[in-house]
Structure formats: structure tokens, C-alpha cells
Amino acid sequence: MLKIFFKGVTKHGHFRNNHLMKTCLSRRNFLSSAYELESEFNSRLNNKILKQVNPSNMYLELDQQYNRHKKLHAIDVDLYVNSISNDAYTEELEDILYKFRLTPSTVDTMDSTQHAVIRLYLKLNKTQELLEILDDRLNYGVFPGEIIIITTCAAMHLSSILKLTEYLTYEKINITNENGRAVDNIKSSHTEVHVMS
């Protein structure tokens, strides 16, 4: 579970000492961009077949195929998902994922399809939509169960959250102090994010 808290906050919301504040602010709180394997993922997408896929046309073909035969192929869905690079097609993507989930071929869903969906939504900063897709696994079929998918995508998401909180200034937050009571309206120029399971 992700919890935001200050280690050095006293009962009244002040830092105990300046040294602790300097330590918190000078520490590196996010993973390097190399951990996201962005260049490796993009090099995998530099494929002749994938470059020829037009997302608009592919969506129409997949939609027609589903409407006529109530069948979609896992490889076609994978090509479509991996061909999308901007947010112009996210609604169509969700529609295709939903329709594919209704077909018998859904058991053949490729890990790369799920990985590409998660990466795309994180890249486009559509965190809320991604959480809705992950929450509705039955209808969208995105099950981030493989360790590679979880590791890479969790790192990308955690890194983006940490970068965002690093730059937040004077935000109102609710935290709990060491006694477990809520301390409201603490203002600070920096927060520290810890992942607790």
C-alpha cells in the first residue's frame, strides 16, 4: 500500500530538526529512467509489420470482424495495441479489449498485449483510466500477473509518482502522527513517499 508520510513530523507538524529535512530532500527518491527499459521496449516496436499498421484502419477492421463473426484473433489485437502511441485511440482500444474479452480467443491473449496497454496508459498519464481497466479485469482482460509486467510497470508508475511528489509545493495533506491520530493541513514544500506492503 502506498502511504505518504513524513518521518520527522512531530505532533504539531514541524520538522524535529533541520538535519532531517536536509537528509530527506537530498536523498534520491525515484528510480533512474534506465530502469523503465524504454529504449528496449521502443526497439521492439521498430518492426516492419508494426510500422505498417494504421490504428484507425485496424480498429475498423477489428470492429467489423467482431460484428460479423463475433471473433477476434489475439495477434491482431496485439498488433493493434502495440501500434497505438497517442491518446487519440484510447477509447477505441478499450472497446477492442472489451470485445476481445467476449470472444473464445481471449484465452490466447498475449503478455505483450497487456504490457503494451499498461505502458501506454502510464506514458499518456491516464492513471485513472488504467486503474479502471485493471479493476475491471473481467471485462478488459488485463491481468498484470507476470513478474516482468509488474516489475517494469510498477517501476514506471512509482517513478512518475515520486517525480510528481518531488515537485509539489505547499500541498495540503492528511497524515497520521506517531500516535495514530490524524494531523490535518500540514503544509510542506516536499513530501517523501514510501511503499509499504
Coordinates of N, CA and C in Angstrom, one line a residue:
M1 N 0.8 -1.2 0.0 CA 0.0 0.0 0.0 C 0.9 1.2 0.0
L2 N 0.5 2.2 -0.7 CA 1.3 3.4 -0.9 C 0.8 4.4 0.2
K3 N 1.7 4.8 1.0 CA 1.4 5.8 2.1 C 2.4 7.0 2.0
I4 N 1.8 8.1 2.1 CA 2.6 9.4 2.1 C 2.7 9.8 3.6
F5 N 3.9 10.0 4.0 CA 4.1 10.4 5.4 C 5.5 11.1 5.6
F6 N 5.6 11.8 6.6 CA 6.9 12.4 7.0 C 7.4 11.7 8.2
K7 N 8.7 11.3 8.1 CA 9.2 10.6 9.3 C 9.6 11.6 10.4
G8 N 9.9 12.8 10.0 CA 10.3 13.8 11.0 C 9.3 14.8 11.5
V9 N 8.0 14.5 11.3 CA 7.0 15.4 11.7 C 6.6 15.1 13.1
T10 N 6.5 16.1 13.9 CA 6.1 16.0 15.3 C 4.6 16.1 15.4
K11 N 4.1 16.1 16.6 CA 2.7 16.2 16.8 C 2.1 17.4 16.2
H12 N 2.8 18.5 16.1 CA 2.3 19.8 15.7 C 2.7 20.0 14.2
G13 N 3.3 19.1 13.5 CA 3.6 19.2 12.1 C 4.8 19.9 11.7
H14 N 5.8 20.1 12.7 CA 7.0 20.7 12.3 C 8.2 19.7 12.3
F15 N 9.2 20.0 11.5 CA 10.3 19.1 11.4 C 11.1 19.1 12.8
R16 N 11.5 18.0 13.2 CA 12.2 17.9 14.5 C 13.5 18.7 14.4
N17 N 14.2 18.5 13.3 CA 15.5 19.3 13.2 C 15.7 19.5 11.7
N18 N 16.6 20.5 11.4 CA 16.9 20.9 10.1 C 17.7 19.8 9.4
H19 N 18.5 19.0 10.1 CA 19.3 18.0 9.5 C 18.5 16.9 8.9
L20 N 17.4 16.5 9.5 CA 16.5 15.5 9.0 C 15.8 16.0 7.7
M21 N 15.5 17.3 7.7 CA 14.9 17.9 6.5 C 15.8 17.8 5.3
K22 N 17.1 18.2 5.6 CA 18.1 18.2 4.5 C 18.4 16.8 4.0
T23 N 18.3 15.8 4.9 CA 18.6 14.4 4.5 C 17.4 14.0 3.6
C24 N 16.2 14.3 4.0 CA 15.0 13.9 3.2 C 15.1 14.5 1.8
L25 N 15.5 15.8 1.7 CA 15.4 16.5 0.5 C 16.6 16.1 -0.4
S26 N 17.7 15.7 0.1 CA 18.9 15.4 -0.7 C 18.9 13.9 -1.2
R27 N 18.1 13.1 -0.6 CA 18.0 11.7 -1.0 C 17.4 11.5 -2.3
R28 N 17.9 10.5 -3.1 CA 17.3 10.2 -4.4 C 16.0 9.4 -4.2
N29 N 14.9 9.9 -4.5 CA 13.6 9.2 -4.2 C 12.9 8.5 -5.4
F30 N 13.6 8.4 -6.5 CA 13.0 7.7 -7.6 C 14.0 6.9 -8.4
L31 N 13.5 6.0 -9.2 CA 14.4 5.1 -10.0 C 14.9 5.8 -11.2
S32 N 16.0 5.5 -11.7 CA 16.5 6.1 -12.9 C 15.7 5.7 -14.1
S33 N 15.7 6.5 -15.1 CA 14.9 6.2 -16.3 C 15.4 5.0 -17.0
A34 N 16.6 4.5 -16.8 CA 17.1 3.3 -17.4 C 16.3 2.1 -16.9
Y35 N 15.8 2.2 -15.7 CA 15.1 1.0 -15.1 C 13.8 0.8 -15.9
E36 N 13.2 1.8 -16.5 CA 12.0 1.6 -17.2 C 12.1 0.8 -18.5
L37 N 13.4 0.7 -19.0 CA 13.6 -0.1 -20.3 C 12.9 0.5 -21.5
E38 N 12.8 1.8 -21.5 CA 12.0 2.5 -22.6 C 12.7 2.2 -23.9
S39 N 14.0 2.3 -24.0 CA 14.7 2.2 -25.3 C 14.5 0.7 -25.8
E40 N 14.6 -0.3 -24.9 CA 14.4 -1.7 -25.3 C 13.0 -1.9 -25.8
F41 N 12.0 -1.3 -25.1 CA 10.6 -1.5 -25.5 C 10.4 -0.9 -26.9
N42 N 10.9 0.3 -27.1 CA 10.8 1.0 -28.3 C 11.5 0.3 -29.5
S43 N 12.6 -0.3 -29.2 CA 13.3 -1.0 -30.2 C 12.6 -2.3 -30.6
R44 N 11.8 -2.9 -29.7 CA 11.0 -4.0 -30.1 C 9.9 -3.6 -31.0
L45 N 9.4 -2.3 -30.8 CA 8.3 -1.8 -31.7 C 8.8 -1.4 -33.1
N46 N 10.1 -1.3 -33.3 CA 10.7 -1.0 -34.6 C 10.7 -2.2 -35.5
N47 N 9.5 -2.6 -35.9 CA 9.3 -3.8 -36.7 C 8.5 -3.4 -37.9
K48 N 8.9 -4.0 -39.1 CA 8.2 -3.7 -40.3 C 6.7 -3.8 -40.3
I49 N 6.3 -4.9 -39.7 CA 4.8 -5.2 -39.7 C 4.1 -4.1 -38.8
L50 N 4.7 -3.8 -37.7 CA 4.1 -2.9 -36.7 C 4.1 -1.5 -37.3
K51 N 5.1 -1.1 -38.0 CA 5.1 0.2 -38.6 C 4.1 0.4 -39.7
Q52 N 3.6 -0.7 -40.3 CA 2.6 -0.6 -41.4 C 1.2 -0.5 -40.9
V53 N 1.0 -0.8 -39.6 CA -0.3 -0.8 -39.0 C -0.8 0.6 -38.8
N54 N -1.9 0.9 -39.4 CA -2.6 2.2 -39.1 C -3.7 2.0 -38.1
P55 N -3.6 2.6 -36.9 CA -4.6 2.3 -35.9 C -6.0 2.6 -36.3
S56 N -6.3 3.6 -37.1 CA -7.7 3.9 -37.5 C -8.2 2.8 -38.3
N57 N -7.5 2.4 -39.3 CA -7.9 1.3 -40.2 C -8.0 -0.1 -39.5
M58 N -7.0 -0.3 -38.6 CA -7.0 -1.6 -37.9 C -8.2 -1.7 -37.0
Y59 N -8.6 -0.5 -36.3 CA -9.8 -0.5 -35.5 C -11.0 -0.9 -36.3
L60 N -11.2 -0.2 -37.4 CA -12.3 -0.5 -38.3 C -12.4 -2.0 -38.7
E61 N -11.3 -2.5 -39.1 CA -11.2 -3.9 -39.5 C -11.6 -4.9 -38.3
L62 N -11.0 -4.6 -37.1 CA -11.3 -5.4 -36.0 C -12.8 -5.3 -35.5
D63 N -13.3 -4.1 -35.6 CA -14.7 -3.9 -35.2 C -15.6 -4.6 -36.2
Q64 N -15.3 -4.5 -37.5 CA -16.1 -5.2 -38.5 C -16.0 -6.7 -38.3
Q65 N -14.8 -7.2 -38.1 CA -14.6 -8.6 -37.9 C -15.4 -9.1 -36.7
Y66 N -15.4 -8.4 -35.6 CA -16.2 -8.8 -34.4 C -17.7 -8.7 -34.7
N67 N -18.2 -7.7 -35.4 CA -19.6 -7.6 -35.6 C -20.1 -8.7 -36.6
R68 N -19.3 -9.1 -37.5 CA -19.7 -10.1 -38.4 C -19.6 -11.5 -37.8
H69 N -18.5 -11.8 -37.2 CA -18.2 -13.2 -36.8 C -18.1 -13.4 -35.3
K70 N -18.2 -12.3 -34.6 CA -18.0 -12.4 -33.1 C -16.7 -13.1 -32.7
K71 N -15.7 -12.8 -33.5 CA -14.4 -13.4 -33.3 C -13.3 -12.4 -33.6
L72 N -12.2 -12.4 -32.7 CA -11.0 -11.6 -32.9 C -9.9 -12.5 -32.6
H73 N -8.7 -12.3 -33.3 CA -7.5 -13.1 -33.1 C -6.6 -12.3 -32.2
A74 N -5.9 -13.0 -31.3 CA -5.0 -12.4 -30.3 C -3.9 -11.7 -31.0
I75 N -3.4 -12.2 -32.1 CA -2.3 -11.5 -32.7 C -2.7 -10.2 -33.3
D76 N -3.9 -10.1 -33.8 CA -4.5 -8.9 -34.4 C -4.6 -7.8 -33.3
V77 N -5.2 -8.3 -32.2 CA -5.4 -7.3 -31.0 C -4.0 -6.8 -30.5
D78 N -3.0 -7.7 -30.5 CA -1.7 -7.4 -30.0 C -1.1 -6.3 -31.0
L79 N -1.2 -6.6 -32.3 CA -0.7 -5.6 -33.2 C -1.4 -4.2 -33.1
Y80 N -2.7 -4.3 -32.9 CA -3.4 -3.0 -32.7 C -2.9 -2.3 -31.5
V81 N -2.9 -3.0 -30.4 CA -2.5 -2.3 -29.1 C -1.1 -1.7 -29.2
N82 N -0.2 -2.5 -29.8 CA 1.2 -2.0 -29.9 C 1.4 -0.9 -30.9
S83 N 0.4 -0.7 -31.8 CA 0.6 0.3 -32.8 C 0.1 1.7 -32.3
I84 N -0.5 1.7 -31.2 CA -1.1 3.0 -30.6 C 0.0 3.7 -29.9
S85 N 0.2 5.0 -30.2 CA 1.2 5.7 -29.5 C 0.7 7.1 -28.9
N86 N -0.5 7.4 -29.1 CA -1.1 8.6 -28.6 C -2.5 8.4 -28.0
D87 N -3.0 9.4 -27.4 CA -4.3 9.2 -26.7 C -5.5 9.3 -27.6
A88 N -5.3 9.5 -28.9 CA -6.4 9.6 -29.8 C -7.2 8.3 -30.0
Y89 N -6.6 7.2 -29.6 CA -7.2 5.9 -29.8 C -7.5 5.1 -28.5
T90 N -7.5 5.8 -27.4 CA -7.6 5.0 -26.1 C -9.1 4.5 -26.0
E91 N -10.1 5.3 -26.4 CA -11.4 4.8 -26.3 C -11.6 3.6 -27.2
E92 N -11.1 3.6 -28.4 CA -11.2 2.5 -29.3 C -10.4 1.3 -28.8
L93 N -9.3 1.6 -28.1 CA -8.5 0.5 -27.5 C -9.4 -0.2 -26.5
E94 N -10.0 0.5 -25.6 CA -10.9 -0.1 -24.6 C -12.0 -0.9 -25.2
D95 N -12.6 -0.3 -26.3 CA -13.7 -1.0 -27.0 C -13.2 -2.4 -27.5
I96 N -12.0 -2.4 -28.2 CA -11.5 -3.6 -28.7 C -11.1 -4.6 -27.6
L97 N -10.5 -4.1 -26.5 CA -10.2 -5.0 -25.4 C -11.5 -5.7 -24.8
Y98 N -12.5 -4.9 -24.7 CA -13.8 -5.4 -24.2 C -14.4 -6.4 -25.2
K99 N -14.4 -6.1 -26.5 CA -14.9 -7.1 -27.4 C -14.1 -8.3 -27.5
F100 N -12.8 -8.2 -27.5 CA -11.9 -9.4 -27.5 C -12.2 -10.3 -26.3
R101 N -12.5 -9.6 -25.2 CA -12.7 -10.4 -24.0 C -14.0 -11.3 -24.1
L102 N -14.9 -10.9 -25.0 CA -16.2 -11.6 -25.2 C -16.0 -12.8 -26.2
T103 N -14.8 -12.9 -26.8 CA -14.6 -14.0 -27.8 C -14.0 -15.2 -27.1
P104 N -14.1 -16.3 -27.8 CA -13.4 -17.5 -27.2 C -11.9 -17.4 -27.3
S105 N -11.4 -16.6 -28.2 CA -9.9 -16.4 -28.4 C -9.2 -15.6 -27.2
T106 N -10.0 -15.2 -26.3 CA -9.4 -14.4 -25.2 C -8.4 -15.2 -24.4
V107 N -8.5 -16.5 -24.4 CA -7.6 -17.3 -23.7 C -6.2 -17.3 -24.3
D108 N -6.1 -16.8 -25.5 CA -4.8 -16.7 -26.2 C -4.2 -15.3 -26.1
T109 N -4.7 -14.5 -25.2 CA -4.2 -13.1 -25.0 C -2.7 -13.2 -24.7
M110 N -2.0 -12.4 -25.4 CA -0.5 -12.3 -25.2 C -0.1 -11.4 -24.1
D111 N 1.0 -11.8 -23.4 CA 1.5 -10.9 -22.4 C 1.9 -9.6 -22.9
S112 N 2.4 -9.5 -24.1 CA 2.8 -8.3 -24.7 C 1.6 -7.3 -24.9
T113 N 0.4 -7.9 -25.1 CA -0.8 -7.0 -25.2 C -1.0 -6.3 -23.9
Q114 N -1.0 -7.1 -22.8 CA -1.3 -6.5 -21.5 C -0.2 -5.5 -21.1
H115 N 1.1 -5.8 -21.4 CA 2.2 -5.0 -21.1 C 2.1 -3.7 -21.9
A116 N 1.7 -3.7 -23.2 CA 1.6 -2.5 -24.0 C 0.4 -1.6 -23.5
V117 N -0.7 -2.2 -23.1 CA -1.8 -1.4 -22.5 C -1.3 -0.7 -21.3
I118 N -0.7 -1.3 -20.4 CA -0.2 -0.7 -19.2 C 0.8 0.4 -19.5
R119 N 1.8 0.1 -20.3 CA 2.8 1.1 -20.7 C 2.2 2.3 -21.4
L120 N 1.2 2.1 -22.3 CA 0.6 3.2 -23.0 C -0.1 4.1 -22.0
Y121 N -0.9 3.6 -21.2 CA -1.7 4.4 -20.2 C -0.8 5.1 -19.3
L122 N 0.3 4.5 -18.8 CA 1.2 5.2 -18.0 C 2.0 6.3 -18.7
K123 N 2.4 6.0 -20.0 CA 3.1 7.0 -20.8 C 2.2 8.2 -21.0
L124 N 0.9 8.0 -21.2 CA -0.1 9.1 -21.5 C -0.6 9.8 -20.2
N125 N -0.1 9.3 -19.1 CA -0.6 9.9 -17.8 C -2.1 9.7 -17.6
K126 N -2.6 8.6 -18.1 CA -4.0 8.2 -17.9 C -4.1 7.2 -16.8
T127 N -3.7 7.6 -15.6 CA -3.6 6.7 -14.4 C -5.0 6.3 -14.0
Q128 N -6.0 7.2 -14.0 CA -7.3 6.9 -13.5 C -7.9 5.8 -14.5
E129 N -7.8 6.0 -15.8 CA -8.3 5.1 -16.8 C -7.7 3.7 -16.6
L130 N -6.3 3.7 -16.4 CA -5.6 2.5 -16.2 C -6.1 1.7 -15.0
L131 N -6.3 2.4 -13.9 CA -6.8 1.8 -12.7 C -8.2 1.2 -12.9
E132 N -9.0 1.9 -13.7 CA -10.4 1.3 -14.0 C -10.3 0.1 -14.8
I133 N -9.3 0.0 -15.8 CA -9.1 -1.2 -16.6 C -8.6 -2.3 -15.8
L134 N -7.7 -2.0 -14.9 CA -7.1 -3.1 -14.0 C -8.1 -3.5 -13.0
D135 N -9.0 -2.7 -12.6 CA -10.0 -3.0 -11.6 C -11.1 -3.9 -12.3
D136 N -11.4 -3.7 -13.5 CA -12.4 -4.4 -14.3 C -11.8 -5.5 -15.2
R137 N -11.0 -6.3 -14.6 CA -10.3 -7.4 -15.3 C -11.2 -8.3 -16.1
L138 N -12.3 -8.6 -15.6 CA -13.2 -9.5 -16.2 C -13.7 -9.0 -17.6
N139 N -13.9 -7.7 -17.7 CA -14.4 -7.1 -18.9 C -13.2 -6.7 -19.9
Y140 N -12.1 -6.3 -19.4 CA -11.0 -5.9 -20.2 C -9.9 -6.9 -20.4
G141 N -9.7 -7.8 -19.5 CA -8.8 -8.9 -19.7 C -7.3 -8.5 -19.5
V142 N -7.1 -7.4 -18.8 CA -5.7 -7.0 -18.5 C -5.4 -7.5 -17.1
F143 N -4.6 -8.6 -17.0 CA -4.2 -9.3 -15.8 C -2.7 -9.1 -15.7
P144 N -2.2 -8.1 -15.0 CA -0.7 -8.0 -14.9 C -0.1 -9.0 -13.9
G145 N -0.1 -10.2 -14.3 CA 0.3 -11.3 -13.4 C 1.7 -11.7 -13.5
E146 N 2.3 -11.5 -14.7 CA 3.7 -11.9 -14.9 C 4.6 -10.9 -14.2
I147 N 5.7 -11.5 -13.7 CA 6.6 -10.7 -12.9 C 7.3 -9.5 -13.7
I148 N 7.5 -9.8 -15.0 CA 8.1 -8.7 -15.8 C 7.1 -7.6 -16.0
I149 N 5.9 -7.8 -16.2 CA 4.9 -6.8 -16.4 C 4.8 -6.0 -15.1
I150 N 4.7 -6.7 -14.0 CA 4.5 -6.0 -12.7 C 5.7 -5.1 -12.4
T151 N 6.9 -5.7 -12.5 CA 8.1 -5.0 -12.2 C 8.3 -3.8 -13.0
T152 N 8.3 -3.9 -14.3 CA 8.5 -2.8 -15.2 C 7.5 -1.7 -15.0
C153 N 6.2 -2.1 -15.0 CA 5.1 -1.1 -15.0 C 5.0 -0.5 -13.6
A154 N 5.2 -1.2 -12.6 CA 5.2 -0.7 -11.2 C 6.3 0.3 -11.1
A155 N 7.5 0.0 -11.6 CA 8.6 0.9 -11.5 C 8.3 2.2 -12.3
M156 N 7.7 2.1 -13.5 CA 7.4 3.3 -14.2 C 6.4 4.2 -13.5
H157 N 5.4 3.5 -12.9 CA 4.3 4.3 -12.2 C 4.9 4.9 -10.9
L158 N 5.6 4.1 -10.2 CA 6.2 4.6 -8.9 C 7.1 5.7 -9.2
S159 N 7.9 5.6 -10.2 CA 8.9 6.7 -10.6 C 8.1 7.9 -10.9
S160 N 7.0 7.8 -11.7 CA 6.3 9.0 -12.0 C 5.6 9.7 -10.8
I161 N 5.1 8.8 -9.9 CA 4.5 9.4 -8.7 C 5.6 10.1 -7.8
L162 N 6.7 9.5 -7.7 CA 7.8 10.1 -6.9 C 8.3 11.4 -7.5
K163 N 8.4 11.4 -8.8 CA 8.8 12.7 -9.5 C 7.7 13.7 -9.3
L164 N 6.5 13.4 -9.4 CA 5.4 14.3 -9.2 C 5.4 14.9 -7.7
T165 N 5.5 14.0 -6.7 CA 5.5 14.5 -5.4 C 6.8 15.3 -5.0
E166 N 7.9 15.0 -5.8 CA 9.1 15.8 -5.5 C 8.9 17.2 -5.9
Y167 N 8.1 17.5 -6.9 CA 7.9 18.9 -7.3 C 6.7 19.6 -6.7
L168 N 5.9 18.9 -6.0 CA 4.7 19.5 -5.3 C 5.2 20.5 -4.3
T169 N 4.6 21.6 -4.2 CA 4.9 22.6 -3.2 C 3.7 23.0 -2.4
Y170 N 3.8 23.1 -1.1 CA 2.8 23.6 -0.3 C 1.4 23.0 -0.5
E171 N 1.3 21.7 -0.5 CA 0.1 21.0 -0.7 C -0.5 20.6 0.7
K172 N -1.8 20.7 0.7 CA -2.4 20.2 2.0 C -2.6 18.7 1.9
I173 N -2.1 18.1 3.0 CA -2.2 16.6 3.0 C -2.7 16.2 4.4
N174 N -3.2 15.0 4.5 CA -3.6 14.4 5.7 C -2.7 13.3 6.0
I175 N -2.1 13.3 7.2 CA -1.2 12.2 7.6 C -1.5 11.8 9.0
T176 N -1.0 10.7 9.4 CA -1.1 10.3 10.8 C 0.2 10.5 11.5
N177 N 0.1 10.9 12.8 CA 1.3 11.1 13.5 C 1.7 9.7 14.2
E178 N 2.7 9.7 15.0 CA 3.2 8.5 15.6 C 2.2 7.9 16.5
N179 N 1.3 8.6 17.0 CA 0.2 8.1 17.9 C -1.0 7.5 17.2
G180 N -1.0 7.7 15.8 CA -2.1 7.2 15.0 C -3.2 8.1 14.8
R181 N -3.1 9.4 15.4 CA -4.1 10.4 15.2 C -3.8 11.2 13.9
A182 N -4.9 11.6 13.3 CA -4.7 12.4 12.0 C -4.2 13.8 12.3
V183 N -3.3 14.2 11.5 CA -2.8 15.6 11.6 C -3.2 16.2 10.3
D184 N -4.1 17.2 10.4 CA -4.6 17.8 9.2 C -3.9 19.1 8.8
N185 N -3.9 19.4 7.5 CA -3.5 20.7 7.0 C -2.0 21.0 7.2
I186 N -1.2 20.0 7.1 CA 0.3 20.3 7.3 C 0.8 20.8 5.9
K187 N 1.5 21.9 5.9 CA 2.0 22.4 4.7 C 3.5 22.2 4.6
S188 N 4.0 21.7 3.5 CA 5.4 21.4 3.4 C 5.8 21.7 1.9
S189 N 7.0 21.9 1.7 CA 7.5 22.1 0.3 C 7.9 20.8 -0.3
H190 N 8.0 19.7 0.4 CA 8.4 18.4 -0.1 C 7.8 17.3 0.7
T191 N 7.5 16.2 0.0 CA 7.0 15.0 0.7 C 7.9 13.9 0.4
E192 N 7.8 12.9 1.2 CA 8.6 11.7 1.0 C 7.6 10.5 0.8
V193 N 7.7 9.7 -0.2 CA 6.8 8.6 -0.5 C 7.5 7.3 -0.2
H194 N 6.8 6.5 0.6 CA 7.3 5.2 0.9 C 6.3 4.1 0.5
V195 N 6.8 3.0 0.0 CA 5.9 1.9 -0.3 C 5.9 0.9 0.8
M196 N 4.7 0.7 1.4 CA 4.6 -0.3 2.5 C 3.7 -1.4 2.0
S197 N 4.0 -2.6 2.3 CA 3.1 -3.7 1.9 C 2.4 -4.2 3.1

